[in-house]
Amino acid sequence: MKYIHIIILVFCSSFLSAQILSYNDFRTPSQIDDALTTLNSTYPSLTRIDVIGTSIEGRQIKALKISNNPSVDDPAKGDVVFISLMHAREWITAETILYIADRMLDEYSSDADLKADIDASQIWIIPIANPDGHQHSHSSFRMWRKNRRDNGDGTFGVDLNRNWGYQWGLLSGSSSSTADDTYHGTSAFSEPSNQVIRNFVAGLDNFKTFVSYHSFSELYLRPWAYTTSDPPGEETLKSIVLRNIDAISSVHGHTYSENIGYTSSGETTDFMWEEHRVAAFTPELRPTLTGVGGFDPPPAEILPCAEENYPAALALLHDAARTGLYIRDHGSDTGAEPSAVQTASGWSNPFWVSPDIWTVPAVLNQNALVDLNVRVNNDTGRAQNNVTLEVYYTDPRISLEFPNPNAILIERRTITVPPSGTTQTIAWRTPTGTNSWGELHWCVGAVVKHENDMPLTTQIQRSSNVSCKNFHTTEIVESTTVLTIAAQNFLEVPAELIYTVDDDSIRDGWTIELPDEILKRTSRITPSSLRKSKLLKTKGIIIEPGETVYLPVNVKVDDQVINGDKLNLNIHGTLLPLVAGKREAVGNGFTFDLINKN
C-alpha cells in the first residue's frame, strides 16, 4: 500500500514578504541610517536620500523619497510626509515608518493599486527628527525625550513637540521650566531640527498630508492638541481618524482610541493644520502599558505594531494620490488637485463657481424652498457605495472652507455613486436676512467622503472632494457704478493682497477698473510690515493680521450695451504671507451678477 503524505504549510504574510529589512530588534541611529542606504541601493529607481538639514549638534536629518521618478520633484504629484523620533525614546516609531517604506517598495511591482498611488505621489520618510536626543537615548539614558540643547542652567533639552509656531508657549501641556520634559524652549522654532522640518514642508509644491508617529498608548490623534475645542474641518479630520482606526484594528485586533486626555501647545500637527491646512495626525503606537515602561516595549512588539499601521498609511497615500470621486470647481475642472493655482494675474481659474452645484429656480428669494442639486463625479470605473455627501451653506465674507465652524449643515446623506456619477437633489430653505456685510450673498459647499477617498484639506482648490458655488449678489449698473469688495487677512502674519479681474468674463461694452486705492482699512500698517514689504519687493496692498480692507471696483457701461444686459464678474483675491522663502497663496474670490440699466 502506498501512503500519500499531504503536508499543508501555512505562512503568515510577513514570511511571504520579500522585504529586505528585519524587524526583530530596535536599530541604533547608525543602523537606521544604514537601513535608509539599503532601501536606496536596493530600489535606486524608486528612491532618493536627501539631507534636509542638521540638528543643534550638527547631526544630519535625512529624508528618503519614494517616487517612480525620484530624481525629479514634480509639482503635479501629491507630497506625503511620514516622520518619527521627534521624541528620542520612542524607538518603535522609526521601526514603523521604515517598515512602511520597506513594504511599499517591496509591493510596488506586484500591487497595481499601490503602484498607481506611488506613481502619482512623492512620499517622504524622515525616521529621525531628533538625532541628538535619539543618540543620547542609546548612548547615555534610555528614557531621554527632548533634544540636547544646553539651556545654560545645568539642564539640557527642549521638547520638539512643544516648540512649533502655532499656539506656542501656552501652559496647556507645555512648560516654561527648562528641567521639565515638556519644556517649550525660549521661542517658537528656537530649535534647528524644527526649523528644518518647517522649511522642508514649506518647500513642497503639493503638500497633502503629514503623519508624526509617537508612542505609546495606541491612539490616533488629530488637531487640535492645544485645546479640547474643535478645529475648522473637525468633521473631515474625525472621519479620517475613524477610518484609519478601523484599518489598524483589522490587522491584529488592536483598536486605537481617538482621544489622549490632555492638551499640548506648540504641537506639530496643530501647526501643519493651521499653517498649511493639510490633514496631519499623531498615531501613538504600541504598547498599551501605563508608566514610563511603555516607551521601552519588547522587540516582539515591533513587527505587529508596524503591520497594523501599514494600511492606515496606505489609506492616506491613496487619499493624496488619485481623484476617485470629485465635484468640479469650475467648468474645465477634471478632478485634478489643485484645480486652480496662483499666477501673476490671479488664480488660474475661479474655483468658487462650481457647475456641479445649482438650484432650481436659479434666482433665489429669501426663505424660499428650492431644489439644491449637487453632482458627484466618479472616475474609478466602478460604483462606490456608502459615500457620504455633506452639503453646507455659509457666509462667504467669513470663510470659503468646507466644513468651517460657521457653516450650517443643510443635509448629510449616504449615497451610491455609479461610474457615470450621480446628481443628488436636496430641499433647501434659503436663508432669511443678510450676511455679515448686509448682503444677500451666500455660498453653498459640498464635501464628498468615502473610506477609500477622503479630503485631506478644507480648501476648495486643493481637494477634488470639496467644492462650492457662490450665489451671487445682483447689482444694478448704470453708466458708471462703484462696487465695494473687502478682503480680510485671516493669517497670523502680515500679508500682501493682490486682487485682479477675471478678464475672460468681460464682454465688449463693459469696462472694469481696479483703482490703486483703499476706501477704508481697519488697522495701521506697522513699521515692521513696511520693512518686510520692501525686502520682499511687494506690489500689492499690505494687510495686518485680522485686518479688513475695503476696495473699489469701477464698472463702466458703454451706450452700445442694451438695457438689461447681464455680466457675471469674477474678482480674484489672493493673500501672500510676508515671510521669507516660499510664499504660499491663500484666498479665493467674489462673484457679482451685474445688470445694465440705461
PDB file of C-alpha atoms in Angstrom, residues 340-594:
ATOM      1  CA  ALA A 340      -6.522  76.300  -9.507  1.00  0.00           C
ATOM      2  CA  VAL A 341      -3.087  77.767  -8.849  1.00  0.00           C
ATOM      3  CA  GLN A 342      -1.850  81.244  -8.200  1.00  0.00           C
ATOM      4  CA  THR A 343      -0.433  83.056 -11.246  1.00  0.00           C
ATOM      5  CA  ALA A 344       0.896  86.560 -11.863  1.00  0.00           C
ATOM      6  CA  SER A 345      -2.611  87.652 -12.889  1.00  0.00           C
ATOM      7  CA  GLY A 346      -4.528  85.935 -10.077  1.00  0.00           C
ATOM      8  CA  TRP A 347      -5.928  82.434  -9.736  1.00  0.00           C
ATOM      9  CA  SER A 348      -5.658  80.310 -12.882  1.00  0.00           C
ATOM     10  CA  ASN A 349      -9.380  79.544 -12.547  1.00  0.00           C
ATOM     11  CA  PRO A 350     -12.157  80.879 -10.333  1.00  0.00           C
ATOM     12  CA  PHE A 351     -12.726  77.883  -8.062  1.00  0.00           C
ATOM     13  CA  TRP A 352     -15.846  79.191  -6.310  1.00  0.00           C
ATOM     14  CA  VAL A 353     -18.201  78.778  -9.309  1.00  0.00           C
ATOM     15  CA  SER A 354     -18.846  75.024  -9.354  1.00  0.00           C
ATOM     16  CA  PRO A 355     -21.034  73.926 -12.298  1.00  0.00           C
ATOM     17  CA  ASP A 356     -21.875  70.810 -10.243  1.00  0.00           C
ATOM     18  CA  ILE A 357     -23.857  72.836  -7.683  1.00  0.00           C
ATOM     19  CA  TRP A 358     -27.025  74.645  -8.787  1.00  0.00           C
ATOM     20  CA  THR A 359     -30.531  75.475  -7.657  1.00  0.00           C
ATOM     21  CA  VAL A 360     -33.982  75.294  -9.217  1.00  0.00           C
ATOM     22  CA  PRO A 361     -35.111  78.015  -9.528  1.00  0.00           C
ATOM     23  CA  ALA A 362     -31.789  79.680 -10.309  1.00  0.00           C
ATOM     24  CA  VAL A 363     -32.793  83.032  -8.790  1.00  0.00           C
ATOM     25  CA  LEU A 364     -33.037  82.762  -5.024  1.00  0.00           C
ATOM     26  CA  ASN A 365     -35.519  84.617  -2.874  1.00  0.00           C
ATOM     27  CA  GLN A 366     -35.239  84.777   0.891  1.00  0.00           C
ATOM     28  CA  ASN A 367     -36.867  81.970   2.857  1.00  0.00           C
ATOM     29  CA  ALA A 368     -37.743  80.089  -0.330  1.00  0.00           C
ATOM     30  CA  LEU A 369     -37.860  76.298  -0.588  1.00  0.00           C
ATOM     31  CA  VAL A 370     -35.686  75.349  -3.583  1.00  0.00           C
ATOM     32  CA  ASP A 371     -34.144  72.235  -5.085  1.00  0.00           C
ATOM     33  CA  LEU A 372     -30.420  72.267  -4.433  1.00  0.00           C
ATOM     34  CA  ASN A 373     -28.575  69.950  -6.835  1.00  0.00           C
ATOM     35  CA  VAL A 374     -25.105  68.500  -6.325  1.00  0.00           C
ATOM     36  CA  ARG A 375     -23.377  66.447  -8.998  1.00  0.00           C
ATOM     37  CA  VAL A 376     -20.805  63.880  -7.792  1.00  0.00           C
ATOM     38  CA  ASN A 377     -18.487  62.504 -10.484  1.00  0.00           C
ATOM     39  CA  ASN A 378     -16.704  59.147 -10.376  1.00  0.00           C
ATOM     40  CA  ASP A 379     -13.565  58.227 -12.315  1.00  0.00           C
ATOM     41  CA  THR A 380     -12.825  54.923 -10.517  1.00  0.00           C
ATOM     42  CA  GLY A 381     -14.598  52.840 -13.160  1.00  0.00           C
ATOM     43  CA  ARG A 382     -16.805  51.114 -10.590  1.00  0.00           C
ATOM     44  CA  ALA A 383     -19.698  52.001  -8.338  1.00  0.00           C
ATOM     45  CA  GLN A 384     -18.784  53.466  -4.966  1.00  0.00           C
ATOM     46  CA  ASN A 385     -21.131  52.517  -2.126  1.00  0.00           C
ATOM     47  CA  ASN A 386     -21.566  54.108   1.295  1.00  0.00           C
ATOM     48  CA  VAL A 387     -20.407  57.504   0.113  1.00  0.00           C
ATOM     49  CA  THR A 388     -21.080  60.413   2.479  1.00  0.00           C
ATOM     50  CA  LEU A 389     -22.236  63.677   0.936  1.00  0.00           C
ATOM     51  CA  GLU A 390     -22.321  66.743   3.191  1.00  0.00           C
ATOM     52  CA  VAL A 391     -23.842  69.986   1.926  1.00  0.00           C
ATOM     53  CA  TYR A 392     -23.463  73.291   3.780  1.00  0.00           C
ATOM     54  CA  TYR A 393     -24.145  76.955   3.311  1.00  0.00           C
ATOM     55  CA  THR A 394     -22.041  79.711   4.773  1.00  0.00           C
ATOM     56  CA  ASP A 395     -21.370  83.417   4.783  1.00  0.00           C
ATOM     57  CA  PRO A 396     -18.614  83.815   2.161  1.00  0.00           C
ATOM     58  CA  ARG A 397     -17.462  87.009   3.882  1.00  0.00           C
ATOM     59  CA  ILE A 398     -16.292  84.795   6.773  1.00  0.00           C
ATOM     60  CA  SER A 399     -14.933  81.654   5.156  1.00  0.00           C
ATOM     61  CA  LEU A 400     -14.963  79.635   1.948  1.00  0.00           C
ATOM     62  CA  GLU A 401     -13.585  76.485   3.549  1.00  0.00           C
ATOM     63  CA  PHE A 402     -15.794  73.450   3.950  1.00  0.00           C
ATOM     64  CA  PRO A 403     -16.579  72.472   6.561  1.00  0.00           C
ATOM     65  CA  ASN A 404     -15.883  75.560   8.662  1.00  0.00           C
ATOM     66  CA  PRO A 405     -17.137  76.448  12.157  1.00  0.00           C
ATOM     67  CA  ASN A 406     -19.643  78.986  10.757  1.00  0.00           C
ATOM     68  CA  ALA A 407     -21.055  76.721   8.045  1.00  0.00           C
ATOM     69  CA  ILE A 408     -24.575  75.430   8.535  1.00  0.00           C
ATOM     70  CA  LEU A 409     -25.241  71.838   7.524  1.00  0.00           C
ATOM     71  CA  ILE A 410     -28.096  71.579   5.028  1.00  0.00           C
ATOM     72  CA  GLU A 411     -28.030  67.803   4.788  1.00  0.00           C
ATOM     73  CA  ARG A 412     -25.747  64.812   5.255  1.00  0.00           C
ATOM     74  CA  ARG A 413     -26.689  61.675   3.354  1.00  0.00           C
ATOM     75  CA  THR A 414     -25.232  58.308   2.387  1.00  0.00           C
ATOM     76  CA  ILE A 415     -25.320  57.609  -1.340  1.00  0.00           C
ATOM     77  CA  THR A 416     -24.104  55.242  -4.055  1.00  0.00           C
ATOM     78  CA  VAL A 417     -22.155  56.820  -6.900  1.00  0.00           C
ATOM     79  CA  PRO A 418     -22.229  54.758 -10.117  1.00  0.00           C
ATOM     80  CA  PRO A 419     -19.372  55.006 -12.653  1.00  0.00           C
ATOM     81  CA  SER A 420     -21.407  57.584 -14.562  1.00  0.00           C
ATOM     82  CA  GLY A 421     -21.762  59.773 -11.465  1.00  0.00           C
ATOM     83  CA  THR A 422     -24.920  60.913  -9.713  1.00  0.00           C
ATOM     84  CA  THR A 423     -26.906  64.089  -9.137  1.00  0.00           C
ATOM     85  CA  GLN A 424     -28.392  64.467  -5.681  1.00  0.00           C
ATOM     86  CA  THR A 425     -31.333  66.822  -5.141  1.00  0.00           C
ATOM     87  CA  ILE A 426     -31.793  68.300  -1.672  1.00  0.00           C
ATOM     88  CA  ALA A 427     -34.617  70.500  -0.427  1.00  0.00           C
ATOM     89  CA  TRP A 428     -33.131  73.757   0.895  1.00  0.00           C
ATOM     90  CA  ARG A 429     -34.857  76.596   2.682  1.00  0.00           C
ATOM     91  CA  THR A 430     -32.805  79.646   1.666  1.00  0.00           C
ATOM     92  CA  PRO A 431     -31.523  81.983   4.401  1.00  0.00           C
ATOM     93  CA  THR A 432     -33.537  84.890   5.695  1.00  0.00           C
ATOM     94  CA  GLY A 433     -31.823  88.217   6.222  1.00  0.00           C
ATOM     95  CA  THR A 434     -28.355  89.239   5.133  1.00  0.00           C
ATOM     96  CA  ASN A 435     -24.829  88.015   5.625  1.00  0.00           C
ATOM     97  CA  SER A 436     -22.311  89.717   7.919  1.00  0.00           C
ATOM     98  CA  TRP A 437     -21.908  92.600   5.445  1.00  0.00           C
ATOM     99  CA  GLY A 438     -25.598  93.219   4.912  1.00  0.00           C
ATOM    100  CA  GLU A 439     -25.617  91.442   1.529  1.00  0.00           C
ATOM    101  CA  LEU A 440     -27.964  88.849   0.084  1.00  0.00           C
ATOM    102  CA  HIS A 441     -24.970  86.704  -0.751  1.00  0.00           C
ATOM    103  CA  TRP A 442     -24.324  83.124   0.329  1.00  0.00           C
ATOM    104  CA  CYS A 443     -22.151  80.201  -0.608  1.00  0.00           C
ATOM    105  CA  VAL A 444     -23.092  76.520  -0.793  1.00  0.00           C
ATOM    106  CA  GLY A 445     -20.310  73.994  -0.270  1.00  0.00           C
ATOM    107  CA  ALA A 446     -20.286  70.237  -0.769  1.00  0.00           C
ATOM    108  CA  VAL A 447     -17.931  67.626   0.659  1.00  0.00           C
ATOM    109  CA  VAL A 448     -17.821  64.030  -0.588  1.00  0.00           C
ATOM    110  CA  LYS A 449     -16.168  61.308   1.525  1.00  0.00           C
ATOM    111  CA  HIS A 450     -15.610  57.586   1.116  1.00  0.00           C
ATOM    112  CA  GLU A 451     -13.441  55.152   3.085  1.00  0.00           C
ATOM    113  CA  ASN A 452     -11.144  54.914   0.047  1.00  0.00           C
ATOM    114  CA  ASP A 453     -11.294  58.606  -0.819  1.00  0.00           C
ATOM    115  CA  MET A 454     -11.116  61.269   1.884  1.00  0.00           C
ATOM    116  CA  PRO A 455     -10.488  65.009   1.528  1.00  0.00           C
ATOM    117  CA  LEU A 456      -7.172  65.985   3.127  1.00  0.00           C
ATOM    118  CA  THR A 457      -7.968  69.683   3.415  1.00  0.00           C
ATOM    119  CA  THR A 458     -10.932  72.019   3.707  1.00  0.00           C
ATOM    120  CA  GLN A 459      -9.592  74.316   0.976  1.00  0.00           C
ATOM    121  CA  ILE A 460     -11.628  74.023  -2.195  1.00  0.00           C
ATOM    122  CA  GLN A 461      -8.947  74.354  -4.846  1.00  0.00           C
ATOM    123  CA  ARG A 462      -6.698  71.788  -3.160  1.00  0.00           C
ATOM    124  CA  SER A 463      -9.196  68.927  -2.891  1.00  0.00           C
ATOM    125  CA  SER A 464     -11.369  67.347  -5.559  1.00  0.00           C
ATOM    126  CA  ASN A 465     -13.657  66.203  -2.715  1.00  0.00           C
ATOM    127  CA  VAL A 466     -14.617  69.780  -1.783  1.00  0.00           C
ATOM    128  CA  SER A 467     -16.411  72.326  -3.950  1.00  0.00           C
ATOM    129  CA  CYS A 468     -18.568  75.421  -3.646  1.00  0.00           C
ATOM    130  CA  LYS A 469     -20.843  77.777  -5.534  1.00  0.00           C
ATOM    131  CA  ASN A 470     -21.404  81.421  -4.723  1.00  0.00           C
ATOM    132  CA  PHE A 471     -24.994  82.507  -5.083  1.00  0.00           C
ATOM    133  CA  HIS A 472     -24.402  85.952  -6.389  1.00  0.00           C
ATOM    134  CA  THR A 473     -25.098  89.421  -5.226  1.00  0.00           C
ATOM    135  CA  THR A 474     -27.050  91.128  -8.017  1.00  0.00           C
ATOM    136  CA  GLU A 475     -26.003  94.713  -8.699  1.00  0.00           C
ATOM    137  CA  ILE A 476     -27.805  97.219 -10.926  1.00  0.00           C
ATOM    138  CA  VAL A 477     -25.213  99.069 -13.025  1.00  0.00           C
ATOM    139  CA  GLU A 478     -25.804 102.426 -14.644  1.00  0.00           C
ATOM    140  CA  SER A 479     -23.273 104.186 -16.887  1.00  0.00           C
ATOM    141  CA  THR A 480     -20.739 104.314 -14.033  1.00  0.00           C
ATOM    142  CA  THR A 481     -21.026 102.381 -10.786  1.00  0.00           C
ATOM    143  CA  VAL A 482     -18.602 101.774  -7.940  1.00  0.00           C
ATOM    144  CA  LEU A 483     -18.845  98.398  -6.259  1.00  0.00           C
ATOM    145  CA  THR A 484     -17.175  97.670  -2.928  1.00  0.00           C
ATOM    146  CA  ILE A 485     -15.358  94.483  -2.089  1.00  0.00           C
ATOM    147  CA  ALA A 486     -13.409  93.623   1.020  1.00  0.00           C
ATOM    148  CA  ALA A 487     -10.579  91.356   1.982  1.00  0.00           C
ATOM    149  CA  GLN A 488      -9.625  90.136   5.422  1.00  0.00           C
ATOM    150  CA  ASN A 489      -6.235  88.840   6.483  1.00  0.00           C
ATOM    151  CA  PHE A 490      -7.117  85.719   8.466  1.00  0.00           C
ATOM    152  CA  LEU A 491      -3.447  84.720   8.762  1.00  0.00           C
ATOM    153  CA  GLU A 492      -1.340  85.266  11.866  1.00  0.00           C
ATOM    154  CA  VAL A 493       1.263  87.277   9.945  1.00  0.00           C
ATOM    155  CA  PRO A 494       1.054  90.389   7.738  1.00  0.00           C
ATOM    156  CA  ALA A 495       0.174  89.618   4.135  1.00  0.00           C
ATOM    157  CA  GLU A 496       0.241  91.141   0.673  1.00  0.00           C
ATOM    158  CA  LEU A 497      -3.167  91.361  -1.007  1.00  0.00           C
ATOM    159  CA  ILE A 498      -3.349  91.031  -4.763  1.00  0.00           C
ATOM    160  CA  TYR A 499      -6.770  91.397  -6.353  1.00  0.00           C
ATOM    161  CA  THR A 500      -7.473  91.039 -10.037  1.00  0.00           C
ATOM    162  CA  VAL A 501     -10.340  90.749 -12.509  1.00  0.00           C
ATOM    163  CA  ASP A 502     -11.092  87.556 -14.400  1.00  0.00           C
ATOM    164  CA  ASP A 503     -10.734  89.130 -17.852  1.00  0.00           C
ATOM    165  CA  ASP A 504     -12.229  86.122 -19.622  1.00  0.00           C
ATOM    166  CA  SER A 505     -15.651  87.095 -18.309  1.00  0.00           C
ATOM    167  CA  ILE A 506     -15.582  90.692 -19.638  1.00  0.00           C
ATOM    168  CA  ARG A 507     -17.519  91.390 -22.853  1.00  0.00           C
ATOM    169  CA  ASP A 508     -17.408  94.304 -25.270  1.00  0.00           C
ATOM    170  CA  GLY A 509     -19.002  97.437 -23.893  1.00  0.00           C
ATOM    171  CA  TRP A 510     -18.167  96.646 -20.279  1.00  0.00           C
ATOM    172  CA  THR A 511     -15.092  98.130 -18.572  1.00  0.00           C
ATOM    173  CA  ILE A 512     -13.880  97.006 -15.158  1.00  0.00           C
ATOM    174  CA  GLU A 513     -11.225  99.008 -13.317  1.00  0.00           C
ATOM    175  CA  LEU A 514      -9.456  98.278 -10.048  1.00  0.00           C
ATOM    176  CA  PRO A 515      -8.126 101.637  -8.819  1.00  0.00           C
ATOM    177  CA  ASP A 516      -4.910 101.678  -6.835  1.00  0.00           C
ATOM    178  CA  GLU A 517      -6.641 102.971  -3.718  1.00  0.00           C
ATOM    179  CA  ILE A 518      -8.250 101.826  -0.497  1.00  0.00           C
ATOM    180  CA  LEU A 519     -11.682 103.046   0.589  1.00  0.00           C
ATOM    181  CA  LYS A 520     -11.180 102.043   4.197  1.00  0.00           C
ATOM    182  CA  ARG A 521      -8.875  99.953   6.332  1.00  0.00           C
ATOM    183  CA  THR A 522      -9.274  98.846   9.926  1.00  0.00           C
ATOM    184  CA  SER A 523      -5.616  98.894  11.064  1.00  0.00           C
ATOM    185  CA  ARG A 524      -2.450 100.903  10.588  1.00  0.00           C
ATOM    186  CA  ILE A 525       0.493  99.299   8.825  1.00  0.00           C
ATOM    187  CA  THR A 526       3.276  98.678  11.318  1.00  0.00           C
ATOM    188  CA  PRO A 527       6.896  99.692  10.590  1.00  0.00           C
ATOM    189  CA  SER A 528       7.852  96.016  10.759  1.00  0.00           C
ATOM    190  CA  SER A 529       5.379  95.153   7.983  1.00  0.00           C
ATOM    191  CA  LEU A 530       6.686  98.010   5.839  1.00  0.00           C
ATOM    192  CA  ARG A 531      10.234  96.730   6.230  1.00  0.00           C
ATOM    193  CA  LYS A 532       9.208  93.205   5.260  1.00  0.00           C
ATOM    194  CA  SER A 533       7.286  94.593   2.296  1.00  0.00           C
ATOM    195  CA  LYS A 534      10.367  96.397   0.999  1.00  0.00           C
ATOM    196  CA  LEU A 535      12.586  93.362   1.466  1.00  0.00           C
ATOM    197  CA  LEU A 536      10.146  91.140  -0.413  1.00  0.00           C
ATOM    198  CA  LYS A 537       9.531  93.810  -3.105  1.00  0.00           C
ATOM    199  CA  THR A 538       5.771  93.525  -2.834  1.00  0.00           C
ATOM    200  CA  LYS A 539       3.424  95.196  -5.299  1.00  0.00           C
ATOM    201  CA  GLY A 540       0.063  94.636  -3.631  1.00  0.00           C
ATOM    202  CA  ILE A 541      -1.701  96.043  -0.568  1.00  0.00           C
ATOM    203  CA  ILE A 542      -0.236  95.210   2.852  1.00  0.00           C
ATOM    204  CA  ILE A 543      -2.762  93.949   5.384  1.00  0.00           C
ATOM    205  CA  GLU A 544      -2.072  93.332   9.053  1.00  0.00           C
ATOM    206  CA  PRO A 545      -3.265  90.108  10.772  1.00  0.00           C
ATOM    207  CA  GLY A 546      -7.017  90.263  11.378  1.00  0.00           C
ATOM    208  CA  GLU A 547      -7.394  93.474   9.359  1.00  0.00           C
ATOM    209  CA  THR A 548     -10.114  94.084   6.761  1.00  0.00           C
ATOM    210  CA  VAL A 549      -9.644  96.453   3.836  1.00  0.00           C
ATOM    211  CA  TYR A 550     -12.411  97.802   1.618  1.00  0.00           C
ATOM    212  CA  LEU A 551     -11.597  98.285  -2.050  1.00  0.00           C
ATOM    213  CA  PRO A 552     -13.406  99.898  -5.003  1.00  0.00           C
ATOM    214  CA  VAL A 553     -14.319  98.247  -8.295  1.00  0.00           C
ATOM    215  CA  ASN A 554     -15.291 100.750 -11.002  1.00  0.00           C
ATOM    216  CA  VAL A 555     -17.790  99.463 -13.551  1.00  0.00           C
ATOM    217  CA  LYS A 556     -18.477 101.410 -16.754  1.00  0.00           C
ATOM    218  CA  VAL A 557     -21.007 100.525 -19.421  1.00  0.00           C
ATOM    219  CA  ASP A 558     -20.987 101.935 -22.982  1.00  0.00           C
ATOM    220  CA  ASP A 559     -24.132 103.133 -24.699  1.00  0.00           C
ATOM    221  CA  GLN A 560     -23.955 100.149 -27.039  1.00  0.00           C
ATOM    222  CA  VAL A 561     -24.782  97.755 -24.168  1.00  0.00           C
ATOM    223  CA  ILE A 562     -28.536  97.112 -24.206  1.00  0.00           C
ATOM    224  CA  ASN A 563     -30.747  97.681 -21.210  1.00  0.00           C
ATOM    225  CA  GLY A 564     -30.985  94.537 -19.091  1.00  0.00           C
ATOM    226  CA  ASP A 565     -27.733  93.029 -20.369  1.00  0.00           C
ATOM    227  CA  LYS A 566     -26.080  90.857 -17.702  1.00  0.00           C
ATOM    228  CA  LEU A 567     -22.439  90.261 -16.870  1.00  0.00           C
ATOM    229  CA  ASN A 568     -21.071  87.635 -14.479  1.00  0.00           C
ATOM    230  CA  LEU A 569     -18.000  89.285 -12.902  1.00  0.00           C
ATOM    231  CA  ASN A 570     -15.328  87.313 -11.028  1.00  0.00           C
ATOM    232  CA  ILE A 571     -12.843  89.141  -8.808  1.00  0.00           C
ATOM    233  CA  HIS A 572      -9.832  87.089  -7.686  1.00  0.00           C
ATOM    234  CA  GLY A 573      -8.341  87.764  -4.254  1.00  0.00           C
ATOM    235  CA  THR A 574      -5.029  86.339  -3.023  1.00  0.00           C
ATOM    236  CA  LEU A 575      -3.105  86.710   0.224  1.00  0.00           C
ATOM    237  CA  LEU A 576       0.657  86.148   0.182  1.00  0.00           C
ATOM    238  CA  PRO A 577       2.198  85.976   3.688  1.00  0.00           C
ATOM    239  CA  LEU A 578       5.037  88.413   4.345  1.00  0.00           C
ATOM    240  CA  VAL A 579       7.513  85.688   5.203  1.00  0.00           C
ATOM    241  CA  ALA A 580      10.841  84.801   3.650  1.00  0.00           C
ATOM    242  CA  GLY A 581      11.077  81.743   1.416  1.00  0.00           C
ATOM    243  CA  LYS A 582       8.138  80.162  -0.335  1.00  0.00           C
ATOM    244  CA  ARG A 583       5.048  82.382  -0.046  1.00  0.00           C
ATOM    245  CA  GLU A 584       2.046  80.099  -0.359  1.00  0.00           C
ATOM    246  CA  ALA A 585      -1.010  81.851  -1.807  1.00  0.00           C
ATOM    247  CA  VAL A 586      -4.336  81.591   0.023  1.00  0.00           C
ATOM    248  CA  GLY A 587      -7.706  83.191  -0.617  1.00  0.00           C
ATOM    249  CA  ASN A 588     -10.489  82.939  -3.152  1.00  0.00           C
ATOM    250  CA  GLY A 589     -12.708  85.462  -4.852  1.00  0.00           C
ATOM    251  CA  PHE A 590     -16.050  87.148  -5.191  1.00  0.00           C
ATOM    252  CA  THR A 591     -18.684  86.933  -7.899  1.00  0.00           C
ATOM    253  CA  PHE A 592     -21.197  89.611  -8.937  1.00  0.00           C
ATOM    254  CA  ASP A 593     -24.180  89.371 -11.263  1.00  0.00           C
ATOM    255  CA  LEU A 594     -24.289  92.773 -12.953  1.00  0.00           C
TER     256      LEU A 594
END
